[in-house]
Each structure stands twice: as C-alpha cells, then as structure tokens.
GROMACS .gro file of C-alpha atoms in nm:
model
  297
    1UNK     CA    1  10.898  10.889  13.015
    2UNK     CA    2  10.818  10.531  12.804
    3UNK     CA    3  10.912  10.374  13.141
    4UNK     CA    4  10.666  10.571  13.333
    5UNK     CA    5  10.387  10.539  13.063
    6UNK     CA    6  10.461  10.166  13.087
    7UNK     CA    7  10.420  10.196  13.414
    8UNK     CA    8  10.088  10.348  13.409
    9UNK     CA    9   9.971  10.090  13.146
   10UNK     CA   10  10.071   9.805  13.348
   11UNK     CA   11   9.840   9.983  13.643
   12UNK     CA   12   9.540   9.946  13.383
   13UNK     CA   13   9.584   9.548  13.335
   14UNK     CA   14   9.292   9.459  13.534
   15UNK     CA   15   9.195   9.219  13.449
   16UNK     CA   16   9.530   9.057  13.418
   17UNK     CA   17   9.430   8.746  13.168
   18UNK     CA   18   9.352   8.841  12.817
   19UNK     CA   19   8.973   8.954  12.790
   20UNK     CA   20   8.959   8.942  12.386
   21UNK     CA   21   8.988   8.675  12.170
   22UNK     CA   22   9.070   8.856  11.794
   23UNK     CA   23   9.124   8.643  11.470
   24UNK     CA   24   9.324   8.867  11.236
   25UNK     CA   25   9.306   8.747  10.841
   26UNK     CA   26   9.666   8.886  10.780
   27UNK     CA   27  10.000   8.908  11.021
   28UNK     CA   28  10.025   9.301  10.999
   29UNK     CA   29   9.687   9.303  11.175
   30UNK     CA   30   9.790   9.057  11.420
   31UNK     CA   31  10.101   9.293  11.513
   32UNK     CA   32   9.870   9.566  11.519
   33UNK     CA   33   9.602   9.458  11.757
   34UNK     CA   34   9.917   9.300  11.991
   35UNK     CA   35  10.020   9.695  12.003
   36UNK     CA   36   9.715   9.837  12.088
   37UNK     CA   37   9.630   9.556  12.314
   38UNK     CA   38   9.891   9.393  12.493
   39UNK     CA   39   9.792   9.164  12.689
   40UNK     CA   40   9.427   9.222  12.678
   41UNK     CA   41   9.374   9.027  12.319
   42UNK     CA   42   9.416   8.679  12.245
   43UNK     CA   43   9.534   8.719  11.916
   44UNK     CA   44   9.530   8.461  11.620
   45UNK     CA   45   9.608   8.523  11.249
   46UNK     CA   46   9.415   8.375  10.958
   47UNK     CA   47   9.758   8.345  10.746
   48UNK     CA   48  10.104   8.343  10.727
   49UNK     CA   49  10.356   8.600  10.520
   50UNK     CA   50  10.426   8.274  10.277
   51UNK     CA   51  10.083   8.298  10.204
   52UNK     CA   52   9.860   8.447   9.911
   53UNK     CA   53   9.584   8.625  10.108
   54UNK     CA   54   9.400   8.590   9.803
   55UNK     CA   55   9.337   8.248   9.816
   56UNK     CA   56   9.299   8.064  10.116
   57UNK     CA   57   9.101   7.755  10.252
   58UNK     CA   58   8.848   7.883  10.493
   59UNK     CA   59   8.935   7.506  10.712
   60UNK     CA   60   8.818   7.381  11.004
   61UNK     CA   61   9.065   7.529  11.251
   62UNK     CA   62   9.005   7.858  11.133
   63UNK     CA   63   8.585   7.814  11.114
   64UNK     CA   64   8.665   7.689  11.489
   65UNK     CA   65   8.855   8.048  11.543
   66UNK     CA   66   8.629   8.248  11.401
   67UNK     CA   67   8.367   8.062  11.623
   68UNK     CA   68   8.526   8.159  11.965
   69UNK     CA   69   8.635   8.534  11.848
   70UNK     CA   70   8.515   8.881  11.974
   71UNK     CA   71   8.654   9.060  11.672
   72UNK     CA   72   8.783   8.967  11.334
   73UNK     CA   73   9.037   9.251  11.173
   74UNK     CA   74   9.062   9.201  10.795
   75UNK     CA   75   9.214   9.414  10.528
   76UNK     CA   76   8.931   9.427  10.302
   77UNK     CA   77   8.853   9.537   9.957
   78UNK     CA   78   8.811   9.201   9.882
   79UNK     CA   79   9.109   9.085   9.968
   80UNK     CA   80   8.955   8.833  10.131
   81UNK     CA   81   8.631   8.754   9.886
   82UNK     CA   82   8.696   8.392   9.837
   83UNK     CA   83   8.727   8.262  10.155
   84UNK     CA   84   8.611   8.533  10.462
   85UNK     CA   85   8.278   8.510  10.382
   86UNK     CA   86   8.285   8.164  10.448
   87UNK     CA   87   8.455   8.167  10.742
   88UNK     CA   88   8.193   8.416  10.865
   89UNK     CA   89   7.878   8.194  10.781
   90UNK     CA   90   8.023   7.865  10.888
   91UNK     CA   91   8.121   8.014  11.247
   92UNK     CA   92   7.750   8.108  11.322
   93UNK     CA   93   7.908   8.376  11.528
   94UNK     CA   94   7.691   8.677  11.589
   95UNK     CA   95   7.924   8.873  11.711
   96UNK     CA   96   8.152   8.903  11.435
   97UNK     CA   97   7.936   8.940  11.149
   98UNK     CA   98   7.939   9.240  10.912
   99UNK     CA   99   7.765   9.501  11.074
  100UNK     CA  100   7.877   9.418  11.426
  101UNK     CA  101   8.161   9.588  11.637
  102UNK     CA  102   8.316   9.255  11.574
  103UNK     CA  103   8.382   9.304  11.202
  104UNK     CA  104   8.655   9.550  11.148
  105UNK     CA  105   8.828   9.621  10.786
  106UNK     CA  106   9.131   9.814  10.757
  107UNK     CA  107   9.030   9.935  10.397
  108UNK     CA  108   8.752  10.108  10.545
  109UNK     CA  109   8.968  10.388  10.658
  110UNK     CA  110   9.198  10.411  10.381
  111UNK     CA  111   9.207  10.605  10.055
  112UNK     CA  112   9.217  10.331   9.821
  113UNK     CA  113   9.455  10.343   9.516
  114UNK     CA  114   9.410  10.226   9.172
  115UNK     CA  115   9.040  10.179   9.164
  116UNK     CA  116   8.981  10.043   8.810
  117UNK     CA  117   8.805  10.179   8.538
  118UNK     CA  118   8.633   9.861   8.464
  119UNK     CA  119   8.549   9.526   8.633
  120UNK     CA  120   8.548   9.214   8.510
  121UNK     CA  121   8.726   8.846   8.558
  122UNK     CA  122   8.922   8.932   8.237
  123UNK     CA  123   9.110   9.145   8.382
  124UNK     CA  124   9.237   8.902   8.632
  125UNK     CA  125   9.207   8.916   9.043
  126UNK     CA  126   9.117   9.313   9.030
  127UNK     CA  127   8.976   9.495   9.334
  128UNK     CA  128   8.670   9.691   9.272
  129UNK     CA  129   8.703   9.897   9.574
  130UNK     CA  130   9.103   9.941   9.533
  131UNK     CA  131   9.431   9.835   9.565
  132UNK     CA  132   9.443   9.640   9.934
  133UNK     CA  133   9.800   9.589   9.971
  134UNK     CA  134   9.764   9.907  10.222
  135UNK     CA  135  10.027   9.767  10.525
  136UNK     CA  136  10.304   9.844  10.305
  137UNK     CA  137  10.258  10.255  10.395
  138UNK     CA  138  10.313  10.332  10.729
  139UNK     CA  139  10.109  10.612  10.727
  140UNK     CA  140   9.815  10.355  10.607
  141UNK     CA  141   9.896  10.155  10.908
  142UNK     CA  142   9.887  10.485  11.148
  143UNK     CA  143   9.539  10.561  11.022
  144UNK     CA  144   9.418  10.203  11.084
  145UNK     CA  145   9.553  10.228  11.411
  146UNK     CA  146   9.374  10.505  11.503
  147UNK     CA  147   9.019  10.357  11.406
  148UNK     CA  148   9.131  10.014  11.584
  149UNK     CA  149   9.184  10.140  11.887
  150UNK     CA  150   8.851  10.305  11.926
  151UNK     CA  151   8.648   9.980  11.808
  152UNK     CA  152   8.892   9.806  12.055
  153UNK     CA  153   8.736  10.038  12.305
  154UNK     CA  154   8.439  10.029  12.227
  155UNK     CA  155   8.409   9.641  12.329
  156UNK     CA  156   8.575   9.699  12.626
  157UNK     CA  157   8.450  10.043  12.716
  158UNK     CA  158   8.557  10.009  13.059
  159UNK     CA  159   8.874   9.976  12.959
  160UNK     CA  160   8.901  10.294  12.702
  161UNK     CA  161   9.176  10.420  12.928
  162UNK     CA  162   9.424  10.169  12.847
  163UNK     CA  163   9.307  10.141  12.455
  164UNK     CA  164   9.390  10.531  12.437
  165UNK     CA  165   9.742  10.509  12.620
  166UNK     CA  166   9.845  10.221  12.447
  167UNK     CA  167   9.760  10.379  12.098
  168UNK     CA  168   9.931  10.684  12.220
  169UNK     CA  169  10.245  10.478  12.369
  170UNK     CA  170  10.235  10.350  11.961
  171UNK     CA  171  10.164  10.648  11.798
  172UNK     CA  172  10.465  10.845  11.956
  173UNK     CA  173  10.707  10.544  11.854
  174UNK     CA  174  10.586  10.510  11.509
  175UNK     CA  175  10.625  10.868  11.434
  176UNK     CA  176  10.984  10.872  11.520
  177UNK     CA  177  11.039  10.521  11.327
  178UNK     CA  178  10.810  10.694  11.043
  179UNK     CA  179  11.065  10.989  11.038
  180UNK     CA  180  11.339  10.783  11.079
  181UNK     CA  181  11.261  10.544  10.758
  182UNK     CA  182  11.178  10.847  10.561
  183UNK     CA  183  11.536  11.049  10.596
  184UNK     CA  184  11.678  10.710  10.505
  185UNK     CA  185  11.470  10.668  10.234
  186UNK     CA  186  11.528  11.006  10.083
  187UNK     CA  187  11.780  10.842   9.783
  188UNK     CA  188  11.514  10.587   9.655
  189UNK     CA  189  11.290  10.882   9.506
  190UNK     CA  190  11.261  10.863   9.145
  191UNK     CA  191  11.440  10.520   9.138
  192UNK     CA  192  11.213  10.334   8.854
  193UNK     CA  193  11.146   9.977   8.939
  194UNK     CA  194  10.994   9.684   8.832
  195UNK     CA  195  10.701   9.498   8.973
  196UNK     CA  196  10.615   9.105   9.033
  197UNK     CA  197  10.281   9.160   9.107
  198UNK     CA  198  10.082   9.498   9.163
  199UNK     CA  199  10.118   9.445   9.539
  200UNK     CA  200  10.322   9.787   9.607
  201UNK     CA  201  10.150  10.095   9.471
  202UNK     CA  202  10.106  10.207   9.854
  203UNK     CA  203  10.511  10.195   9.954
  204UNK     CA  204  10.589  10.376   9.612
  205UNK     CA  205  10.335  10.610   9.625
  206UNK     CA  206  10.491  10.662   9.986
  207UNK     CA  207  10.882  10.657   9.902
  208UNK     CA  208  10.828  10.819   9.576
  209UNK     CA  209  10.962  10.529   9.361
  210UNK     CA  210  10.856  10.493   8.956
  211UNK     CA  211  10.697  10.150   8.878
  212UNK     CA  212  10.750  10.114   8.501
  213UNK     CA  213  10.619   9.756   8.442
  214UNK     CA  214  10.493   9.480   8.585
  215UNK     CA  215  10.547   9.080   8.541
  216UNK     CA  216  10.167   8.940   8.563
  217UNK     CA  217  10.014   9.064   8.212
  218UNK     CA  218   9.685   9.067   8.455
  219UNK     CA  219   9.663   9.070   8.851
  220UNK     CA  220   9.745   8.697   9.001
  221UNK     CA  221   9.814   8.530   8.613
  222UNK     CA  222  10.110   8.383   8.608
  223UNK     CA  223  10.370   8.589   8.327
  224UNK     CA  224  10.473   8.384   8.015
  225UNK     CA  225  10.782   8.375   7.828
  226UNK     CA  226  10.607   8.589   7.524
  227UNK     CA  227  10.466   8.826   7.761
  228UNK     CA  228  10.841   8.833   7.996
  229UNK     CA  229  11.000   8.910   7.661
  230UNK     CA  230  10.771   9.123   7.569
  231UNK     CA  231  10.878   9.327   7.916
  232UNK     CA  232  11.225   9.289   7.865
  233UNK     CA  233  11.213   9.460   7.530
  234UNK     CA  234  10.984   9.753   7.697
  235UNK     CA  235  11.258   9.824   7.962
  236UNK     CA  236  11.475   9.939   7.710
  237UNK     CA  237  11.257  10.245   7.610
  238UNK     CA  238  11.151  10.285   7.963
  239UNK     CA  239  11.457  10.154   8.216
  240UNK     CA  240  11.412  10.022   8.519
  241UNK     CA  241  11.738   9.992   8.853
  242UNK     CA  242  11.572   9.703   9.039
  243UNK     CA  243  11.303   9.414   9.044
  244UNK     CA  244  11.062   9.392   9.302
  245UNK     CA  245  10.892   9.121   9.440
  246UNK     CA  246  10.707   8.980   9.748
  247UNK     CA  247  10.892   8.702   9.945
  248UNK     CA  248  10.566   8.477   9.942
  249UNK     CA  249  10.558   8.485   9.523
  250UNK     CA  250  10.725   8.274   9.317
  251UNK     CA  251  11.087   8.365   9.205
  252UNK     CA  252  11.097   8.228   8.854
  253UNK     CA  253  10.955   8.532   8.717
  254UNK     CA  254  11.195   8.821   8.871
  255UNK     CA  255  11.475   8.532   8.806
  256UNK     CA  256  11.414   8.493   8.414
  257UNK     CA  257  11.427   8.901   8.380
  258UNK     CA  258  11.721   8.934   8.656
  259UNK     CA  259  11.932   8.658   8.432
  260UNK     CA  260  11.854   8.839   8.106
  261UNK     CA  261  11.840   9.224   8.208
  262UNK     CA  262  12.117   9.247   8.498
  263UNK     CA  263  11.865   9.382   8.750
  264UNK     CA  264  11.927   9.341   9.084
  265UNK     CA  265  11.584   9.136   9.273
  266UNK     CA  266  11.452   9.303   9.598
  267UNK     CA  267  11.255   9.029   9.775
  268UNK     CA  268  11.038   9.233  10.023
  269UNK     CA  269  10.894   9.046  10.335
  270UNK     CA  270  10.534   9.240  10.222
  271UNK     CA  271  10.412   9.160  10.563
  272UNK     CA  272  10.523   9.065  10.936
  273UNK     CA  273  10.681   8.738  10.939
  274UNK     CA  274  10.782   8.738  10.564
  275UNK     CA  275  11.174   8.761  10.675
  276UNK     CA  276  11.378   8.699  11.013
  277UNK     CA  277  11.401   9.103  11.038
  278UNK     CA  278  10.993   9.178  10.962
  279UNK     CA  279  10.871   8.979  11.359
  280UNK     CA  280  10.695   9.293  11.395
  281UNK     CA  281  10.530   9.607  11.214
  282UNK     CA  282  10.860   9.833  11.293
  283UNK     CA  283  11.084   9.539  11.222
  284UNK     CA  284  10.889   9.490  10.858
  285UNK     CA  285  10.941   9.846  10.744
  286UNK     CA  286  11.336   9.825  10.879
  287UNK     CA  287  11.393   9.521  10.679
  288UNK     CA  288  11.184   9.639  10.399
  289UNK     CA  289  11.422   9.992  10.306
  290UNK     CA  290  11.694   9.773  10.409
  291UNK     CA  291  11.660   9.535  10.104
  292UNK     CA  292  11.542   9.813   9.854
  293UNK     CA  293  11.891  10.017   9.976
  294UNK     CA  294  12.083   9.750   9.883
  295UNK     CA  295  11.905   9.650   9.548
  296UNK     CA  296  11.939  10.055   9.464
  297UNK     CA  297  12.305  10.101   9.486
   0.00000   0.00000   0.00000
C-alpha cells in the first residue's frame, strides 16, 4: 500500500524541480514542510537545535533568504519577537509578510498553554499569547500539519492533489508512531521531574509527567547559587526522579543539582537535529522517550 501511494505521489511530481522556496525559523518546521512537500519545497531553516530561538541575529544571509522565499513557517507566540520582524522588513518581500499566504505560524492553530496572568519584563522572557515550545507534542505537530498542508495548497493550487496525499501518506505514519510512543510511554505517568527551563509543559502535559520546579527563577535568567539552593531544599518537600533539560541550554545548572541531589539529567534534543537520533520529526520523538526511559529507571 505505502509503495503504491508512493507511487502515485511520484506520478504528481510535475514539475519535477522544486517549485517553493520556504524559510522555516525552527528545524521541526523544516522537517515538517520536507513531509508535506517532498520535493516540491526548497526548504531552509532560520536556526539550528544548538540554538536559542529566542534570540537570534536577523543577518544578512538570512535577510537574503527571506528575500527569495514563497513562505516563511514560524512557531509564533513570540517566539520569534526579537528578530522575525526584522527579517520580515529588511527582505522587502511582499509575499511573505503578515497577512499574506506567505506568513504561516504554527501557534496559530494550537491551544496555547500557560498563558500568564500578567505581563511584564520582570517576569523574564514570558509569552503573552502562551507557552511556544509546541513541537514537543506530537499531537501539536499533527494539528500544524493539517493547517500546513492546506496553505501549502493553496500556493500551489494546481497541485492540491499531491499536498493532500502527501499529508495523508504522513498522517497515517504518524498515527502509528503516535501510538507506538504512547504504549511505551505508559510508565513515565506521574514521574515528577525537574525543569531547566519552562520549555516542556507541551510533552508533560502529553506523557502525563509532574514538573515540580524549575531552575530559571524567571523564563531565560540564568539560576543562581541562592536561588539553586533554594530548589534543592524545595525538592525535599516536593521530590523529584529526574532533571530535564534541552540539549541547546547550558549544563551547569542541571549539573550543580545532579552533583548535590543524585538526580539522574535527561538532555532532550527539544527539536530535529538536537541529537544524532532526532534527523527527523519521528526520529526526535524516538530519541526523546528514549532518554527520559533511561533517566526514569
């Protein structure tokens, strides 16, 4: 059956050469669009997993990017406040501006955790839309899929046909992966863990893990000594079984409580590219359970 739909896909790939050019501010966007694409898009991404998507230098290569592209896929929720809107001014690129087909953001089909009560650059790098660390929930990424592949079709409408089969070629592979990761998954309910940065509500939310406290005292502020102590002393009214932290952050944080608490570290590739394993979306979610498994035991 997947060779015939293949098959029927590659019957649809006329043109042959890629008709798209898509910039992509994040890798799990990237991966996305080369799913629902193939070889239609020219795809590009705006950063790498050892990045902080936060901050970013909107630099000439990528202002050149932006220039040539058909469609920009972001996360959103202002992930991307301090350097997309650049990007977008300095390309002068109709096409791509907000408003336009162009302009896609993943957040905008998303219900948005931890929304905060109040705003303000005290609190550190908060989101006043939401949480945007979405990709870590496959069932985030499904419904992101969906929308993509209609605004992929709609700039190509002639070629809607091969949008729809190649989101349904995806969709019927990520169910069975999403099924798959969620039997495995089963014993890492309830396990109570301990956060380097708030980048993870999303996968626990999904796997049903506890998050009891987290290193920054404030979103994107680096964690002091006081304020590590201050968590080590809080773990022992509320315990924790593992440490969890992004492989593009720092590791003296996790380290510090690891040495003084026992705590096993799970460094989590957080998006495609961040390990060996995570080189694509089904690959970053295999790798991901992988490490918490181990940290859990």
């Amino acid at each position: 059956m997947r060779k015939y739909l293949l098959l029927c896909l590659a019957a649809l790939a006329w043109p042959a050469q890629a008709a798209l050019k898509v910039l992509a501010c994040e890798p799990e966007w990237a991966a996305l669009v080369t799913e629902l694409a193939g070889e239609r898009a020219e795809v590009a991404a705006a950063t790498s997993a050892w990045q902080d998507p936060h901050r970013i230098e909107a630099r000439p290569s990528l202002i050149a990017r932006a220039r040539r592209a058909d469609l920009v896929v972001c996360t959103g929720a202002g992930l991307e406040i301090g350097w997309l809107p650049v990007l977008l001014r300095e390309s002068a690129n109709p096409r791509i501006q907000p408003g336009r087909p162009g302009y896609f953001l993943a957040a905008d089909f998303v219900a948005l955790l931890d929304k905060p009560q109040r705003v303000s650059r005290a609190e550190g790098d908060v989101h006043p839309e939401g949480n945007p660390h979405i990709q870590t929930d496959p069932r985030q990424i499904a419904r992101v899929a969906e929308a993509l592949a209609q605004r992929l079709a709609r700039l190509e409408p002639d070629q809607a046909a091969w949008y729809q089969a190649r989101h349904a070629d995806f969709t019927r592979r990520w169910q069975a992966a999403q099924q798959r990761w969620e039997t495995r998954a089963a014993r890492l309910r309830g396990v109570r863990v301990v956060s380097q940065h708030n980048g993870f509500p999303y996968l626990y939310q999904w796997l049903g893990l506890v998050e009891v406290a987290t290193l920054e005292p404030k979103p994107g502020l680096e964690p002091s000594v006081a304020h590590l102590g201050a968590v080590t002393e809080a773990l022992k009214a509320r315990p924790a079984s593992l440490i969890v932290r992004a492989a593009y952050q720092p590791a003296r944080p996790s380290e510090w409580l690891a040495e003084r608490t026992g705590l096993p570290i799970a460094v989590l590739p957080f998006t495609v590219g961040g390990s060996d394993r995570a080189s694509d979306l089904f690959g970053l979610f295999d790798d991901t359970l992988d490490r918490l498994l181990a940290a859990a035991r």
